[in-house]
CSV table of N, CA and C in Angstrom, one decimal:
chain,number,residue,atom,x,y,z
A,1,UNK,N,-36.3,66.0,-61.7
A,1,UNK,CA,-35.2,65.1,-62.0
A,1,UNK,C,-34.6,64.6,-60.7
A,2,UNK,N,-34.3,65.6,-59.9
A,2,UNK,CA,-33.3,65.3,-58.4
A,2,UNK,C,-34.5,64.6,-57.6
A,3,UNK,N,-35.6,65.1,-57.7
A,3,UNK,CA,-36.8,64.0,-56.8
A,3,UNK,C,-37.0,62.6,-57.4
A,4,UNK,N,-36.7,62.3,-58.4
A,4,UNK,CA,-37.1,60.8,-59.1
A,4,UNK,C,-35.6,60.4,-58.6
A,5,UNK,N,-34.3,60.9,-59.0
A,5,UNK,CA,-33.1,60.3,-58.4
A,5,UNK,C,-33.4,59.8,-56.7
A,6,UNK,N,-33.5,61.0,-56.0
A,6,UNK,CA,-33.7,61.0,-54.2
A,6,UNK,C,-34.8,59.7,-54.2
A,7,UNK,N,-35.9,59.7,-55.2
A,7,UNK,CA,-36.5,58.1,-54.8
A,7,UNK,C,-35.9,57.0,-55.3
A,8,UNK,N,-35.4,56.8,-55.9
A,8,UNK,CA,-34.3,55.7,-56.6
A,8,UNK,C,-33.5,54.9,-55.5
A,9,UNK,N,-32.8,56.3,-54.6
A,9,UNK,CA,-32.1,56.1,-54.0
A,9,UNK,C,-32.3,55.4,-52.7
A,10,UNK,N,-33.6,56.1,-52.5
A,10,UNK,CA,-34.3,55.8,-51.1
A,10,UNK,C,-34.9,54.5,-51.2
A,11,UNK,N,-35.7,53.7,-52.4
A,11,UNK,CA,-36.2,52.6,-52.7
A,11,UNK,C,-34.9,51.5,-52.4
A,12,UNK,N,-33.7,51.9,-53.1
A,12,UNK,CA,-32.9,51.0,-53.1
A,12,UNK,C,-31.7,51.0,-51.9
A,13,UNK,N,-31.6,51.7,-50.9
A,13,UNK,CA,-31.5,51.7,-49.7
A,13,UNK,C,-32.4,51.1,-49.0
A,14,UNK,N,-34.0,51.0,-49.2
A,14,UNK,CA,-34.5,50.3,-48.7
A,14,UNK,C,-35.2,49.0,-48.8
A,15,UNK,N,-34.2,48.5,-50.0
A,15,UNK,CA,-34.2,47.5,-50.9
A,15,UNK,C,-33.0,46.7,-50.1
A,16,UNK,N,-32.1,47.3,-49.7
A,16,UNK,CA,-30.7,46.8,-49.7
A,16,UNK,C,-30.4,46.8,-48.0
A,17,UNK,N,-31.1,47.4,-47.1
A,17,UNK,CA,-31.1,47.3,-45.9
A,17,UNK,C,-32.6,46.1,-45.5
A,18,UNK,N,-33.4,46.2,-46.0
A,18,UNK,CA,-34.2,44.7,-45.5
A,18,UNK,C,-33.9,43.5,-46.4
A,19,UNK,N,-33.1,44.0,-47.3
A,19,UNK,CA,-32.2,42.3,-47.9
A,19,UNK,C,-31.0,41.9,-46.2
A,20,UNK,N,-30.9,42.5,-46.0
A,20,UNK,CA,-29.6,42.5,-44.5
A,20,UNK,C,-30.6,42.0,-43.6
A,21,UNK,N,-31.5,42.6,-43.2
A,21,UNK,CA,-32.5,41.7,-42.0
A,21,UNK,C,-32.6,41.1,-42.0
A,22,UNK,N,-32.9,40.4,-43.4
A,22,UNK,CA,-33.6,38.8,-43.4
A,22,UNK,C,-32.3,38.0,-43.3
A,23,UNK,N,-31.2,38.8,-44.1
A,23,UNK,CA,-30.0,37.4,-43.8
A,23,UNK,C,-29.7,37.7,-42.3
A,24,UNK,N,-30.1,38.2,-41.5
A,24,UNK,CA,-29.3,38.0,-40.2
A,24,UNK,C,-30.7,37.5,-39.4
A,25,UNK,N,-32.3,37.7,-39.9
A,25,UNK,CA,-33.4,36.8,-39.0
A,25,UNK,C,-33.0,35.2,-39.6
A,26,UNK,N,-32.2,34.9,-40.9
A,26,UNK,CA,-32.4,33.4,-41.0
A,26,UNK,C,-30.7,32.8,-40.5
A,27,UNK,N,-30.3,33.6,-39.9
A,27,UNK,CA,-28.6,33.0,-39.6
A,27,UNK,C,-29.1,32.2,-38.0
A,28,UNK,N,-28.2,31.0,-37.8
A,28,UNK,CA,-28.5,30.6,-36.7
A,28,UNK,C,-26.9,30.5,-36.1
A,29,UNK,N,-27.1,30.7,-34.6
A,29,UNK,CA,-25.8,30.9,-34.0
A,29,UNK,C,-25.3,28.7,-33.7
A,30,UNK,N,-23.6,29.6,-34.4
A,30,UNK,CA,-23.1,28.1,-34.4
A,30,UNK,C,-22.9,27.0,-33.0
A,31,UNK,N,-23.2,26.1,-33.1
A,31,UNK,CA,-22.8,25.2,-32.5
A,31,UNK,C,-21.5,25.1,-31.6
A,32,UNK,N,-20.5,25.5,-30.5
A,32,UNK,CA,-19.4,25.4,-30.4
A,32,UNK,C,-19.2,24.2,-29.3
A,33,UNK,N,-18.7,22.9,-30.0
A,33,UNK,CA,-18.1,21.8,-29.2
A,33,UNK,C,-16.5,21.2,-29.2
A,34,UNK,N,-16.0,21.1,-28.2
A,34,UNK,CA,-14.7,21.1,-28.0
A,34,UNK,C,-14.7,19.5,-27.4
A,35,UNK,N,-13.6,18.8,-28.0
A,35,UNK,CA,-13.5,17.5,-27.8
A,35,UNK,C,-12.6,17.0,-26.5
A,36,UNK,N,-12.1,16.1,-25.7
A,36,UNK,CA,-11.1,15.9,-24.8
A,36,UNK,C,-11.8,16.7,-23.2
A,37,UNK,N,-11.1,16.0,-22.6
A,37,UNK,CA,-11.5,16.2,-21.2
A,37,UNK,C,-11.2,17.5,-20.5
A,38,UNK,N,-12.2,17.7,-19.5
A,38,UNK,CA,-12.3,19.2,-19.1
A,38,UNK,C,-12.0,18.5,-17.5
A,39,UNK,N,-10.8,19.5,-17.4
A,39,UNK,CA,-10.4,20.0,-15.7
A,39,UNK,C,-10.3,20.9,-14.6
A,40,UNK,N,-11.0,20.7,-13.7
A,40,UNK,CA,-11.8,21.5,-12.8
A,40,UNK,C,-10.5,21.7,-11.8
A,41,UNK,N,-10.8,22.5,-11.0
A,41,UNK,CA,-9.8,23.0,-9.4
A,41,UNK,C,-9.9,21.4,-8.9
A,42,UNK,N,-8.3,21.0,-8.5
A,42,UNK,CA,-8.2,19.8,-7.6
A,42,UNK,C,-8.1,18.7,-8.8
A,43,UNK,N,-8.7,18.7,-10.0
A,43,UNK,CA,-8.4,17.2,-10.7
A,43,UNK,C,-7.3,17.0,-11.1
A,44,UNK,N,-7.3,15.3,-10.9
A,44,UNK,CA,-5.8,14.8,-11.2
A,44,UNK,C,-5.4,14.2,-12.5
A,45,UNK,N,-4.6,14.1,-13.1
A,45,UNK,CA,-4.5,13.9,-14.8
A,45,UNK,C,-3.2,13.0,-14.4
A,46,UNK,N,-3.0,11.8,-15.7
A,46,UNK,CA,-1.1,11.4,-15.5
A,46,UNK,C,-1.0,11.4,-16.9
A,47,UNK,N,0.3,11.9,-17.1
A,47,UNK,CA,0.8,11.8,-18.6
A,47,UNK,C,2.2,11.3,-18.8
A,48,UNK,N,2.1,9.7,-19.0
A,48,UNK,CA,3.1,8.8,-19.3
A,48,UNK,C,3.4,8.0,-18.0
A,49,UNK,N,4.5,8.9,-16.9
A,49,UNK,CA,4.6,7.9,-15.4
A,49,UNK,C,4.9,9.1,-14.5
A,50,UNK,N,4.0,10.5,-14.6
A,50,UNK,CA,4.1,11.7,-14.1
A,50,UNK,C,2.7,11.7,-13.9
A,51,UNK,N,2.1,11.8,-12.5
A,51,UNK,CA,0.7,12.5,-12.4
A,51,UNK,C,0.7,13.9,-11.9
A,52,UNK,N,-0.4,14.7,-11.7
A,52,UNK,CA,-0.3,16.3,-12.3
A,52,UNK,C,-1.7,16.5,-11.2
A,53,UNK,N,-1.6,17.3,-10.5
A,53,UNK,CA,-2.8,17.8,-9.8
A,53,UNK,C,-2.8,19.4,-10.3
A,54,UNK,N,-4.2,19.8,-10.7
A,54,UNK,CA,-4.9,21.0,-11.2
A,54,UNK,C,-5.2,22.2,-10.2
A,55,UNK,N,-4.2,22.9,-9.9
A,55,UNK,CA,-4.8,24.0,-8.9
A,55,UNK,C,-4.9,25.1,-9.7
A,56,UNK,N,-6.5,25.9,-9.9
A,56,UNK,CA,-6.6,27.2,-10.5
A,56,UNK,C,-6.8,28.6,-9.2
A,57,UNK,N,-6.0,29.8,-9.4
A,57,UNK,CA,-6.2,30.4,-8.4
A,57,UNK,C,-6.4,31.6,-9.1
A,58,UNK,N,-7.1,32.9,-8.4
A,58,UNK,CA,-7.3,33.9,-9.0
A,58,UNK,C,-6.5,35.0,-8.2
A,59,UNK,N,-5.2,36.1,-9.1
A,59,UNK,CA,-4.8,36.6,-8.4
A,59,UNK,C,-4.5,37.9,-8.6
A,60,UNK,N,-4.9,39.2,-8.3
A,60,UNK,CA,-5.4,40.5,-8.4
A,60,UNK,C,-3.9,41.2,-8.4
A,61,UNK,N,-3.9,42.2,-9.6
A,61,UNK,CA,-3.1,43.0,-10.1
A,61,UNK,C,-3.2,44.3,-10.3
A,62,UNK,N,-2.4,45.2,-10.3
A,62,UNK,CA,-3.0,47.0,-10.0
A,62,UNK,C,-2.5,47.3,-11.3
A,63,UNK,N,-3.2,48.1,-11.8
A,63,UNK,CA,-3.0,48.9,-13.6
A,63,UNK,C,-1.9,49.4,-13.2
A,64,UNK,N,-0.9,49.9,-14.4
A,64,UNK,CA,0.1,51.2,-14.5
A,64,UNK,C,0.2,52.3,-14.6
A,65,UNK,N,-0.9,52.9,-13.9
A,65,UNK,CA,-1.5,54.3,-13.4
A,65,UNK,C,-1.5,54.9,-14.9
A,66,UNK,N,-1.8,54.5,-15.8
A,66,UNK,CA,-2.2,54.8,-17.1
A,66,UNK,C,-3.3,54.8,-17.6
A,67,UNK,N,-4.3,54.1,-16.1
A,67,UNK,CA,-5.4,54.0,-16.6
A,67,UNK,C,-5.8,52.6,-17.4
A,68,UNK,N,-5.3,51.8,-17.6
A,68,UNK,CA,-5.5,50.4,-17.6
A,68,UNK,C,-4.7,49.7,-16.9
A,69,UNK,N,-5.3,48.4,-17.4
A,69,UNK,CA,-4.9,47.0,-16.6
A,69,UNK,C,-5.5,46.7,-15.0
A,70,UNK,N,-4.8,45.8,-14.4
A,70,UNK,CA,-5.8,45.6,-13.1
A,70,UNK,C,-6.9,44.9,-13.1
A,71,UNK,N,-7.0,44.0,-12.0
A,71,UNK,CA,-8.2,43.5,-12.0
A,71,UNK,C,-7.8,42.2,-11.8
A,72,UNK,N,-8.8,41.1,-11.4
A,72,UNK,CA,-8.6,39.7,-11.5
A,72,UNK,C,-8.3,38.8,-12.8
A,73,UNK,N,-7.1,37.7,-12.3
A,73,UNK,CA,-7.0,37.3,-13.8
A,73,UNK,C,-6.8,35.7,-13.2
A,74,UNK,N,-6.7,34.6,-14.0
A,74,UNK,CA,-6.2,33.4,-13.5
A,74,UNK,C,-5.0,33.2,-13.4
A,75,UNK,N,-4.6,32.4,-12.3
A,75,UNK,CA,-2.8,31.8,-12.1
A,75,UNK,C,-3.5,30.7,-12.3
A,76,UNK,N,-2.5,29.8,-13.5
A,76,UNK,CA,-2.7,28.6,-12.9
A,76,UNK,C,-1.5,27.7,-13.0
A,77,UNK,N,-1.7,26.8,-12.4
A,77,UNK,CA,-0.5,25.6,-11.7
A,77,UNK,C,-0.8,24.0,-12.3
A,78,UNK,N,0.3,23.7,-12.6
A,78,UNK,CA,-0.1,22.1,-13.3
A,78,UNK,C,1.4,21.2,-12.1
């Protein structure tokens, strides 16, 4: 009886783990598009009777000796 259960089990574990493969071989990875203009180091933008120059800079920070943090991050300036 415990050997017919242990196959039941094992059939339907491996009923239920290749039903999951096939939904993740037929998933396709989404599309991601973002609309509006993209600004690079140096470009200039005006918004209303104000124009705006784009400076991105990278500027390095030390953890709190806790063992994180630190590392390069962006500043940026509008």
């Amino acid at each position: 009886m415990q050997r017919r259960v242990a196959a039941i089990y094992f059939v339907f574990f491996l009923l239920l783990g290749a039903s999951a493969y096939s939904v993740i071989a037929v998933a396709e990875q989404p599309a991601v598009e973002m609309s509006g203009e993209a600004y690079t180091n140096g470009s200039q933008l005006s918004a209303g009777d104000q124009q705006y120059t784009v400076l991105v800079e990278m500027a390095e920070s030390e953890g709190d000796g806790h063992g994180g943090g630190g590392g390069a991050a962006p500043v940026g300036e509008l």
